Amino acid sequence: MHGPSFADQSLPTLPQAPSSPRIVEREPSIAGLKRERSDASSEGRKTSQDESTEEKRERVKKRRRESARRSRARKNTYVKSLELENVQLREENRKLKGMLGKLNQEVPTCFEYSVLDM
């Protein structure tokens, strides 16, 4: 009644790695990710990468300058609209004060008549 022993059971095997592992050198890229470096001269690529990095920086600078210019233009437009609103409100306030002055002159007279009528 001896069943098969544990040693007799075959275990599934995993695929074996190649006997000589491939060594890959890695270096950081611009985005912080790793990329493989080929055996070919990378000096030419570094120059073009530097140029493209410099071009990218210039494009970013240009976009920021344009954005700042648009922001200043929006601010100037906003300030001008506030100045116009200020002028309009001052004029309206002047008119309302004039109307209030006239009403203040008329109100005591109205009260005098209404008191006499009673």
Coordinates of C-alpha atoms in Angstrom, one line a residue:
M1 CA 0.0 0.0 0.0
H2 CA 2.7 2.2 -0.6
G3 CA 1.6 4.9 -3.1
P4 CA 3.9 6.8 -5.3
S5 CA 6.4 8.8 -3.2
F6 CA 6.7 12.5 -3.4
A7 CA 10.1 12.1 -5.1
D8 CA 8.5 10.2 -7.9
Q9 CA 6.1 12.9 -8.8
S10 CA 7.4 15.2 -11.6
L11 CA 7.0 18.9 -11.1
P12 CA 6.4 21.2 -14.0
T13 CA 9.5 22.9 -15.1
L14 CA 10.0 26.5 -16.1
P15 CA 11.7 27.5 -19.3
Q16 CA 15.4 28.0 -18.7
A17 CA 17.1 31.3 -19.3
P18 CA 19.8 31.2 -22.0
S19 CA 23.1 30.1 -20.6
S20 CA 24.8 33.4 -21.4
P21 CA 22.6 36.3 -20.3
R22 CA 22.5 39.3 -22.6
I23 CA 23.9 42.4 -20.8
V24 CA 22.2 45.6 -21.8
E25 CA 23.6 49.0 -20.7
R26 CA 21.0 51.5 -19.8
E27 CA 21.2 55.3 -19.4
P28 CA 18.5 57.8 -18.3
S29 CA 16.6 59.5 -21.1
I30 CA 15.1 63.0 -21.0
A31 CA 11.8 61.8 -19.6
G32 CA 13.5 59.9 -16.8
L33 CA 12.8 56.6 -18.4
K34 CA 15.5 54.0 -19.3
R35 CA 16.5 53.3 -22.8
E36 CA 18.9 50.9 -24.4
R37 CA 22.2 52.2 -25.7
S38 CA 23.4 50.6 -28.9
D39 CA 27.1 49.8 -29.7
A40 CA 27.0 52.5 -32.4
S41 CA 28.4 55.8 -31.7
S42 CA 25.9 57.7 -29.6
E43 CA 27.8 61.0 -29.8
G44 CA 25.9 62.1 -33.0
R45 CA 22.6 61.3 -31.3
K46 CA 23.6 63.2 -28.2
T47 CA 24.3 66.3 -30.3
S48 CA 20.9 66.0 -32.0
Q49 CA 19.2 65.3 -28.7
D50 CA 20.9 68.3 -27.2
E51 CA 19.7 70.4 -30.2
S52 CA 16.2 69.0 -30.0
T53 CA 16.3 69.7 -26.2
E54 CA 17.5 73.2 -26.9
E55 CA 14.8 73.7 -29.6
K56 CA 12.2 72.4 -27.2
R57 CA 13.4 74.9 -24.5
E58 CA 13.2 77.7 -27.0
R59 CA 9.6 76.6 -28.0
V60 CA 8.6 76.5 -24.4
K61 CA 10.2 80.0 -23.8
K62 CA 8.3 81.3 -26.8
R63 CA 5.0 79.8 -25.7
R64 CA 5.5 81.3 -22.2
R65 CA 6.3 84.8 -23.7
E66 CA 3.2 84.6 -25.9
S67 CA 1.1 83.5 -22.9
A68 CA 2.5 86.4 -20.8
R69 CA 1.8 88.8 -23.6
R70 CA -1.8 87.6 -23.9
S71 CA -2.2 87.8 -20.1
R72 CA -1.0 91.4 -20.1
A73 CA -3.4 92.3 -22.9
R74 CA -6.3 90.7 -21.0
K75 CA -5.4 92.6 -17.9
N76 CA -5.2 95.9 -19.8
T77 CA -8.6 95.2 -21.3
Y78 CA -10.0 94.4 -17.9
V79 CA -8.5 97.6 -16.3
K80 CA -10.0 99.7 -19.1
S81 CA -13.4 98.2 -18.6
L82 CA -13.1 98.9 -14.8
E83 CA -12.1 102.5 -15.6
L84 CA -15.1 102.9 -17.9
E85 CA -17.4 101.4 -15.3
N86 CA -16.0 103.8 -12.7
V87 CA -16.8 106.8 -14.9
Q88 CA -20.3 105.5 -15.6
L89 CA -21.0 104.9 -11.9
R90 CA -19.7 108.3 -10.9
E91 CA -22.0 109.9 -13.4
E92 CA -25.0 107.8 -12.1
N93 CA -24.0 108.7 -8.5
R94 CA -23.9 112.4 -9.4
K95 CA -27.4 112.2 -11.0
L96 CA -28.8 110.3 -8.0
K97 CA -27.4 112.8 -5.6
G98 CA -29.1 115.6 -7.6
M99 CA -32.4 113.7 -7.5
L100 CA -32.1 113.1 -3.8
G101 CA -31.4 116.8 -3.2
K102 CA -34.6 117.8 -5.1
L103 CA -36.6 115.2 -3.2
N104 CA -35.3 116.4 0.1
Q105 CA -36.4 119.9 -0.8
E106 CA -39.9 118.7 -1.8
V107 CA -40.5 116.3 1.1
P108 CA -40.8 118.9 3.9
T109 CA -43.2 120.9 1.8
C110 CA -45.3 117.8 1.2
F111 CA -45.5 117.1 4.9
E112 CA -46.5 120.7 5.6
Y113 CA -49.4 120.4 3.1
S114 CA -50.5 117.0 4.4
V115 CA -50.5 118.2 8.0
L116 CA -52.6 121.3 7.1
D117 CA -55.1 119.1 5.2
M118 CA -56.0 117.1 8.3

